[in-house]
Amino acid sequence: MNITTRMLLDRGSWCKMKRVYQFILGMSRSNSAQFILGNFKGSVSFHSQSHLTSCLHKNVVQQLNQRGFLKNKLFFNQVSVLSSKTAVQNLHPNLKWIENVRYCHSATKSFESTAVTAADESEDLKTFARMIVSEASQKDVMAQSVSVNSIIKQIETFLKLDFTRDQIQYVFITNPELLRRPDLHVIVEHLFEYGFTHQNIEQIISKVTNTEILSISKITEVMNTMREFGFNEKSLLKALSSYPDIFNMNSQAVLTRVETLKKWFKTSDIVSLTKKYPNILFENMEVLQEKFDYVYHRMGVSQDQMKHTELFSFPLEHIQARHIYLERAGFFIKPKHRQGEKNSNPLLKDIISTPDAVFAKRFGGLSIEDYRTFYSLFLQEKEHGLFDVEDEEIDKDTED
């Protein structure tokens, strides 16, 4: 007996898995409010639940698991959830609604489906491309100027490179300028050659702020400069994945920045610092200068302490607030650098890197709410110029 049903399929999986029947959920028209998870035991399509889940897009499996469709040791599980094409699309963008699938009742309970034609696949990609344009245009209206066919070519290329649809969607929506880079796949292939993973590349191209300068020659230049500076392959991949704006810098700018940092730290310390905090290579120099000056001159902390902290990763306001809190509470006294005088102040790493709750309790026995109230008041003081005046008075008293 043949029963016409509707099915929920992983988009694009037909092309990759022609050897298996791509059946996830079936719904009989005679019972339109119910979806049935097929019993694949003994079938030629899926011989176990692990086989079923391994054949499906991992994100689809996660979505189905969250909704209770995939139960341990169960292949017959009836659920009441979706009954329309719209509902399917709302469930997850990687799910496609397919019409006219036949359920063949036989001894093996195998499932046969009508072939998905090239036209079906083409329409599927068009829908996906239009969805990307729609979402990307909310961030960049120029995304609407890119033709759907151009985006489809980009999608097809990325799929061939084994990127998931979720990754493709995230990259183009996060950084819509990439839609206007038809040569993007060439850059991606080059990054693969350097050892970057799919996840690394997703982070790099979605975060880089100036996509126009991203080229093979630029990537090669930056990679070689970083190697010459002392970065090994592991630290290099980590740095560029975490801070892709390093690609915006030219070799001369990197060398100039290093020469400036040499005024504060030894060369060996600079190499160590940039491996841990690559942002110091491209962050605004005035911002870095303010942080260094405050900690060195205002707090009296040495470079030896600085190099073991995340000083340049925190906002200046955070550093100042922690210091002023300790100073007013009597836990911090500016060192006078007198011979033989012992410095009993907390270490810089404990001052700036300790979580708010731990910091407040350790220094004063306060709650996290108390500290955040102080922080809010401190920002108001700084906004009205009260903090700057107080700093000048304290520094003057210290010098006297």
Short mmCIF file of C-alpha atoms in Angstrom, two decimals:
data_model
loop_
_atom_site.label_atom_id
_atom_site.label_comp_id
_atom_site.label_asym_id
_atom_site.label_seq_id
_atom_site.Cartn_x
_atom_site.Cartn_y
_atom_site.Cartn_z
CA MET A 1 0.00 0.00 0.00
CA ASN A 2 1.43 3.36 -1.03
CA ILE A 3 0.72 6.41 1.14
CA THR A 4 1.69 9.89 -0.05
CA THR A 5 3.69 11.66 2.63
CA ARG A 6 5.74 14.79 3.19
CA MET A 7 9.33 14.59 4.35
CA LEU A 8 11.88 16.73 6.12
CA LEU A 9 15.35 16.54 4.55
CA ASP A 10 18.78 18.00 5.14
CA ARG A 11 19.37 20.51 2.33
CA GLY A 12 22.15 19.48 0.01
CA SER A 13 22.63 16.05 1.56
CA TRP A 14 21.22 14.32 -1.54
CA CYS A 15 24.33 15.30 -3.45
CA LYS A 16 26.65 13.86 -0.81
CA MET A 17 24.75 10.71 0.20
CA LYS A 18 23.12 9.14 -2.83
CA ARG A 19 23.82 5.69 -1.39
CA VAL A 20 21.26 6.11 1.40
CA TYR A 21 17.66 7.22 1.53
CA GLN A 22 17.58 10.68 3.11
CA PHE A 23 14.59 10.16 5.36
CA ILE A 24 14.26 12.08 8.64
CA LEU A 25 10.64 12.68 9.43
CA GLY A 26 7.49 11.58 7.59
CA MET A 27 3.96 12.80 7.96
CA SER A 28 0.96 10.97 6.55
CA ARG A 29 -1.70 13.19 4.99
CA SER A 30 -4.28 11.11 6.84
CA ASN A 31 -2.72 12.21 10.10
CA SER A 32 -1.54 15.71 9.20
CA ALA A 33 -0.88 16.85 12.79
CA GLN A 34 1.66 14.11 13.50
CA PHE A 35 5.24 13.51 12.42
CA ILE A 36 6.58 9.97 12.63
CA LEU A 37 10.23 9.16 13.11
CA GLY A 38 10.69 6.17 10.81
CA ASN A 39 11.58 2.70 12.03
CA PHE A 40 14.84 2.06 10.22
CA LYS A 41 15.66 -1.26 11.94
CA GLY A 42 16.65 -3.75 9.31
CA SER A 43 16.18 -1.32 6.45
CA VAL A 44 18.73 -0.90 3.71
CA SER A 45 18.92 2.83 4.40
CA PHE A 46 19.87 3.23 8.06
CA HIS A 47 20.89 0.15 10.02
CA SER A 48 21.24 1.90 13.40
CA GLN A 49 20.52 5.17 15.13
CA SER A 50 24.24 6.02 15.09
CA HIS A 51 24.21 5.45 11.32
CA LEU A 52 21.19 7.72 11.02
CA THR A 53 22.75 10.54 13.04
CA SER A 54 26.11 10.19 11.28
CA CYS A 55 24.41 10.72 7.92
CA LEU A 56 22.67 13.90 8.95
CA HIS A 57 24.04 17.40 9.20
CA LYS A 58 25.28 17.79 12.80
CA ASN A 59 23.30 20.98 13.35
CA VAL A 60 20.11 19.30 12.16
CA VAL A 61 20.70 16.44 14.60
CA GLN A 62 21.19 18.93 17.43
CA GLN A 63 17.93 20.65 16.57
CA LEU A 64 16.05 17.34 16.42
CA ASN A 65 17.57 16.19 19.71
CA GLN A 66 16.53 19.39 21.45
CA ARG A 67 12.96 18.77 20.37
CA GLY A 68 12.95 15.14 21.46
CA PHE A 69 12.83 13.57 18.01
CA LEU A 70 15.88 11.35 18.48
CA LYS A 71 15.44 9.15 21.55
CA ASN A 72 18.05 6.70 22.79
CA LYS A 73 17.28 3.13 21.63
CA LEU A 74 14.05 4.31 19.97
CA PHE A 75 13.34 4.57 16.27
CA PHE A 76 9.55 4.69 16.55
CA ASN A 77 8.75 7.96 18.28
CA GLN A 78 5.61 9.90 17.47
CA VAL A 79 5.61 13.63 18.18
CA SER A 80 3.14 16.45 17.65
CA VAL A 81 4.96 19.51 16.39
CA LEU A 82 5.02 20.70 12.82
CA SER A 83 2.35 20.67 10.17
CA SER A 84 3.40 23.23 7.58
CA LYS A 85 6.26 24.31 5.36
CA THR A 86 6.60 27.54 7.34
CA ALA A 87 6.93 25.60 10.59
CA VAL A 88 9.69 23.47 9.09
CA GLN A 89 11.65 26.53 7.95
CA ASN A 90 11.27 28.11 11.38
CA LEU A 91 12.69 24.96 12.97
CA HIS A 92 16.03 25.27 11.23
CA PRO A 93 17.20 26.88 7.96
CA ASN A 94 19.00 23.69 6.92
CA LEU A 95 15.74 21.72 6.71
CA LYS A 96 13.90 21.44 3.44
CA TRP A 97 10.25 20.57 2.80
CA ILE A 98 9.89 17.90 0.09
CA GLU A 99 6.55 16.99 -1.48
CA ASN A 100 5.27 13.72 -2.96
CA VAL A 101 7.35 11.06 -1.24
CA ARG A 102 5.99 7.52 -1.30
CA TYR A 103 5.95 5.18 1.69
CA CYS A 104 6.21 1.61 0.39
CA HIS A 105 4.83 -0.94 2.82
CA SER A 106 6.99 -4.06 2.50
CA ALA A 107 8.55 -6.78 4.61
CA THR A 108 11.70 -4.73 5.13
CA LYS A 109 9.80 -1.45 5.70
CA SER A 110 12.27 0.33 3.45
CA PHE A 111 11.60 3.84 2.26
CA GLU A 112 11.75 5.04 -1.32
CA SER A 113 11.67 8.64 -2.38
CA THR A 114 11.33 10.52 -5.60
CA ALA A 115 14.63 11.81 -6.91
CA VAL A 116 15.51 15.39 -6.17
CA THR A 117 16.13 16.98 -9.53
CA ALA A 118 18.75 19.52 -10.45
CA ALA A 119 15.94 22.07 -10.65
CA ASP A 120 14.99 21.31 -7.03
CA GLU A 121 18.58 21.81 -5.90
CA SER A 122 18.87 25.04 -7.89
CA GLU A 123 15.69 26.41 -6.34
CA ASP A 124 16.95 25.39 -2.92
CA LEU A 125 20.17 27.38 -3.39
CA LYS A 126 18.22 30.38 -4.65
CA THR A 127 16.09 30.33 -1.51
CA PHE A 128 19.19 30.08 0.66
CA ALA A 129 20.93 32.90 -1.25
CA ARG A 130 17.90 35.19 -0.97
CA MET A 131 17.71 34.53 2.76
CA ILE A 132 21.38 35.52 3.13
CA VAL A 133 20.79 38.74 1.16
CA SER A 134 17.74 39.57 3.25
CA GLU A 135 19.59 39.19 6.55
CA ALA A 136 22.87 40.72 5.35
CA SER A 137 21.08 43.80 4.00
CA GLN A 138 19.90 44.62 7.52
CA LYS A 139 23.55 45.28 8.35
CA ASP A 140 24.71 46.54 4.96
CA VAL A 141 22.13 47.79 2.44
CA MET A 142 24.68 47.32 -0.36
CA ALA A 143 24.18 43.57 0.00
CA GLN A 144 21.02 43.99 -2.06
CA SER A 145 23.13 45.07 -5.02
CA VAL A 146 24.78 41.65 -5.29
CA SER A 147 23.06 39.30 -7.72
CA VAL A 148 21.55 36.09 -6.44
CA ASN A 149 23.45 34.09 -9.06
CA SER A 150 26.75 35.52 -7.81
CA ILE A 151 25.90 34.51 -4.25
CA ILE A 152 24.84 31.04 -5.38
CA LYS A 153 28.27 30.56 -6.98
CA GLN A 154 29.89 31.57 -3.69
CA ILE A 155 27.68 29.14 -1.77
CA GLU A 156 28.41 26.26 -4.14
CA THR A 157 32.14 26.89 -3.88
CA PHE A 158 32.07 26.95 -0.09
CA LEU A 159 29.98 23.77 0.02
CA LYS A 160 32.59 22.05 -2.16
CA LEU A 161 35.21 23.16 0.37
CA ASP A 162 33.17 21.33 3.05
CA PHE A 163 31.87 24.38 4.88
CA THR A 164 28.45 23.85 6.46
CA ARG A 165 25.49 26.02 5.56
CA ASP A 166 25.51 27.43 9.06
CA GLN A 167 29.13 28.56 8.60
CA ILE A 168 28.38 30.06 5.18
CA GLN A 169 25.35 31.89 6.51
CA TYR A 170 27.24 33.19 9.55
CA VAL A 171 30.19 34.49 7.51
CA PHE A 172 28.13 36.42 4.96
CA ILE A 173 25.64 37.83 7.44
CA THR A 174 28.34 38.85 9.93
CA ASN A 175 30.53 40.42 7.24
CA PRO A 176 28.28 41.33 4.26
CA GLU A 177 31.19 42.97 2.41
CA LEU A 178 32.36 39.45 1.56
CA LEU A 179 29.36 39.06 -0.74
CA ARG A 180 31.14 41.49 -3.07
CA ARG A 181 34.29 39.36 -3.15
CA PRO A 182 33.72 36.71 -5.86
CA ASP A 183 37.38 35.68 -5.43
CA LEU A 184 36.90 34.91 -1.74
CA HIS A 185 37.22 31.16 -2.29
CA VAL A 186 40.77 31.71 -3.62
CA ILE A 187 41.70 33.40 -0.34
CA VAL A 188 40.08 30.59 1.63
CA GLU A 189 41.93 27.89 -0.30
CA HIS A 190 45.19 29.75 0.36
CA LEU A 191 44.44 29.84 4.10
CA PHE A 192 43.85 26.07 4.03
CA GLU A 193 47.34 25.65 2.56
CA TYR A 194 48.79 27.46 5.58
CA GLY A 195 47.10 25.00 7.93
CA PHE A 196 44.05 26.99 9.02
CA THR A 197 40.97 24.91 9.86
CA HIS A 198 37.38 25.60 8.77
CA GLN A 199 36.73 27.16 12.16
CA ASN A 200 39.88 29.33 11.94
CA ILE A 201 38.89 30.59 8.51
CA GLU A 202 35.32 31.26 9.61
CA GLN A 203 36.69 33.45 12.43
CA ILE A 204 39.15 35.27 10.19
CA ILE A 205 36.94 36.23 7.27
CA SER A 206 33.93 37.05 9.43
CA LYS A 207 35.92 39.34 11.76
CA VAL A 208 38.36 41.11 9.45
CA THR A 209 37.22 44.73 9.14
CA ASN A 210 38.88 45.68 5.85
CA THR A 211 38.00 42.97 3.36
CA GLU A 212 39.38 44.92 0.39
CA ILE A 213 43.01 44.40 1.41
CA LEU A 214 42.57 40.66 2.00
CA SER A 215 44.64 39.02 -0.72
CA ILE A 216 47.08 36.16 -1.18
CA SER A 217 50.04 38.55 -1.29
CA LYS A 218 48.84 40.29 1.88
CA ILE A 219 48.39 37.02 3.75
CA THR A 220 51.84 35.85 2.68
CA GLU A 221 53.42 39.15 3.73
CA VAL A 222 51.85 39.11 7.19
CA MET A 223 52.62 35.43 7.78
CA ASN A 224 56.29 35.90 6.85
CA THR A 225 56.62 39.02 9.02
CA MET A 226 55.12 37.25 12.03
CA ARG A 227 57.44 34.28 11.54
CA GLU A 228 60.47 36.55 11.36
CA PHE A 229 59.33 38.16 14.57
CA GLY A 230 59.40 34.79 16.36
CA PHE A 231 55.92 33.32 15.97
CA ASN A 232 55.81 29.54 15.50
CA GLU A 233 53.02 27.88 13.49
CA LYS A 234 50.78 27.21 16.50
CA SER A 235 50.99 30.73 17.95
CA LEU A 236 50.67 32.21 14.46
CA LEU A 237 47.41 30.39 13.71
CA LYS A 238 46.03 31.33 17.12
CA ALA A 239 46.98 35.00 16.78
CA LEU A 240 45.55 35.50 13.30
CA SER A 241 42.35 33.57 14.11
CA SER A 242 41.75 35.60 17.27
CA TYR A 243 42.84 38.96 15.83
CA PRO A 244 42.36 38.89 12.04
CA ASP A 245 42.81 42.67 11.89
CA ILE A 246 46.53 41.93 12.01
CA PHE A 247 46.08 41.40 8.26
CA ASN A 248 45.32 45.13 8.01
CA MET A 249 48.87 45.97 9.07
CA ASN A 250 51.83 46.12 6.74
CA SER A 251 55.27 44.85 7.61
CA GLN A 252 56.67 48.32 8.23
CA ALA A 253 53.84 49.14 10.66
CA VAL A 254 54.57 45.98 12.65
CA LEU A 255 58.27 46.79 12.85
CA THR A 256 57.50 50.38 13.89
CA ARG A 257 55.19 49.15 16.63
CA VAL A 258 57.85 46.75 17.90
CA GLU A 259 60.41 49.57 18.05
CA THR A 260 57.96 51.63 20.13
CA LEU A 261 57.32 48.74 22.51
CA LYS A 262 61.08 48.37 23.00
CA LYS A 263 60.94 51.63 24.96
CA TRP A 264 58.89 49.77 27.57
CA PHE A 265 60.04 46.15 27.41
CA LYS A 266 62.98 43.98 26.42
CA THR A 267 62.83 42.42 22.94
CA SER A 268 62.37 38.92 24.40
CA ASP A 269 59.48 40.20 26.53
CA ILE A 270 57.83 41.82 23.49
CA VAL A 271 57.88 38.52 21.60
CA SER A 272 56.29 36.76 24.58
CA LEU A 273 53.68 39.49 25.03
CA THR A 274 52.63 39.58 21.38
CA LYS A 275 52.20 35.81 21.30
CA LYS A 276 49.81 35.99 24.24
CA TYR A 277 48.17 39.31 23.33
CA PRO A 278 48.59 39.97 19.58
CA ASN A 279 46.26 42.97 19.84
CA ILE A 280 49.18 45.10 21.03
CA LEU A 281 50.50 44.99 17.46
CA PHE A 282 47.52 46.85 16.00
CA GLU A 283 45.61 48.48 18.86
CA ASN A 284 45.63 52.29 18.95
CA MET A 285 49.04 53.33 20.28
CA GLU A 286 47.59 56.17 22.36
CA VAL A 287 45.37 53.66 24.19
CA LEU A 288 48.35 51.41 24.94
CA GLN A 289 50.38 54.42 26.06
CA GLU A 290 47.64 55.48 28.50
CA LYS A 291 47.52 52.02 30.06
CA PHE A 292 51.28 51.77 30.40
CA ASP A 293 51.65 55.30 31.80
CA TYR A 294 48.89 54.80 34.36
CA VAL A 295 50.24 51.51 35.66
CA TYR A 296 53.91 52.55 35.58
CA HIS A 297 53.71 56.17 36.76
CA ARG A 298 50.46 56.33 38.72
CA MET A 299 50.57 52.90 40.36
CA GLY A 300 54.34 52.47 40.43
CA VAL A 301 54.24 48.97 38.97
CA SER A 302 57.34 47.64 37.20
CA GLN A 303 57.54 46.22 33.68
CA ASP A 304 58.48 42.87 35.20
CA GLN A 305 54.99 42.65 36.72
CA MET A 306 53.28 44.01 33.61
CA LYS A 307 54.67 41.34 31.28
CA HIS A 308 53.00 38.60 33.34
CA THR A 309 49.53 40.16 33.19
CA GLU A 310 46.71 40.83 30.74
CA LEU A 311 47.26 44.57 31.14
CA PHE A 312 46.79 45.45 27.48
CA SER A 313 43.65 43.34 27.12
CA PHE A 314 41.61 45.28 29.70
CA PRO A 315 39.95 48.68 29.23
CA LEU A 316 41.73 51.57 30.95
CA GLU A 317 38.62 52.26 33.06
CA HIS A 318 38.73 48.74 34.49
CA ILE A 319 42.38 49.15 35.53
CA GLN A 320 41.78 52.58 37.04
CA ALA A 321 38.67 51.51 38.96
CA ARG A 322 40.39 48.49 40.49
CA HIS A 323 43.35 50.62 41.57
CA ILE A 324 41.29 53.49 43.04
CA TYR A 325 39.05 51.03 44.90
CA LEU A 326 42.10 49.43 46.57
CA GLU A 327 43.68 52.79 47.28
CA ARG A 328 40.60 54.23 48.96
CA ALA A 329 40.04 51.02 50.93
CA GLY A 330 43.63 51.10 52.21
CA PHE A 331 44.85 48.02 50.35
CA PHE A 332 47.20 49.88 47.99
CA ILE A 333 49.88 52.51 48.69
CA LYS A 334 51.98 53.92 45.89
CA PRO A 335 55.58 52.68 46.32
CA LYS A 336 58.21 55.37 46.99
CA HIS A 337 61.03 53.09 45.73
CA ARG A 338 63.13 53.77 48.83
CA GLN A 339 66.02 51.35 49.33
CA GLY A 340 65.04 48.46 51.56
CA GLU A 341 61.35 49.39 51.60
CA LYS A 342 59.08 46.37 51.16
CA ASN A 343 56.14 46.65 48.76
CA SER A 344 53.07 45.03 50.32
CA ASN A 345 50.65 45.99 47.55
CA PRO A 346 48.70 43.24 45.73
CA LEU A 347 50.28 42.00 42.51
CA LEU A 348 49.06 43.64 39.31
CA LYS A 349 47.68 40.35 37.98
CA ASP A 350 45.56 39.97 41.13
CA ILE A 351 44.34 43.55 40.82
CA ILE A 352 43.15 43.45 37.22
CA SER A 353 42.51 39.77 36.40
CA THR A 354 40.50 38.65 39.45
CA PRO A 355 36.72 38.30 38.78
CA ASP A 356 34.56 41.05 40.31
CA ALA A 357 32.95 38.81 42.92
CA VAL A 358 36.28 37.39 44.15
CA PHE A 359 37.97 40.79 44.05
CA ALA A 360 35.25 42.50 46.13
CA LYS A 361 35.19 39.73 48.73
CA ARG A 362 38.98 39.47 49.01
CA PHE A 363 39.51 43.20 49.40
CA GLY A 364 36.94 44.50 51.85
CA GLY A 365 34.52 41.60 52.18
CA LEU A 366 31.97 43.28 49.90
CA SER A 367 29.45 41.75 47.53
CA ILE A 368 29.67 41.91 43.76
CA GLU A 369 26.74 44.35 43.79
CA ASP A 370 28.68 46.66 46.12
CA TYR A 371 31.68 46.67 43.81
CA ARG A 372 29.60 47.29 40.71
CA THR A 373 27.93 50.21 42.46
CA PHE A 374 31.38 51.61 43.18
CA TYR A 375 32.40 51.07 39.56
CA SER A 376 29.34 52.92 38.32
CA LEU A 377 30.06 55.86 40.65
CA PHE A 378 33.70 55.84 39.57
CA LEU A 379 32.71 56.18 35.92
CA GLN A 380 30.52 59.15 36.85
CA GLU A 381 33.46 60.75 38.68
CA LYS A 382 35.66 60.29 35.64
CA GLU A 383 33.00 61.64 33.30
CA HIS A 384 32.74 64.84 35.37
CA GLY A 385 36.52 65.25 35.62
CA LEU A 386 36.71 64.59 39.37
CA PHE A 387 39.00 61.60 38.98
CA ASP A 388 41.63 63.51 36.99
CA VAL A 389 41.85 66.29 39.60
CA GLU A 390 42.21 63.76 42.39
CA ASP A 391 45.01 62.01 40.51
CA GLU A 392 47.01 65.20 40.16
CA GLU A 393 46.66 65.96 43.88
CA ILE A 394 47.74 62.46 44.92
CA ASP A 395 50.74 62.51 42.59
CA LYS A 396 51.77 65.92 43.93
CA ASP A 397 51.48 64.76 47.54
CA THR A 398 53.57 61.71 46.77
CA GLU A 399 56.32 63.75 45.16
CA ASP A 400 56.44 66.08 48.19
#
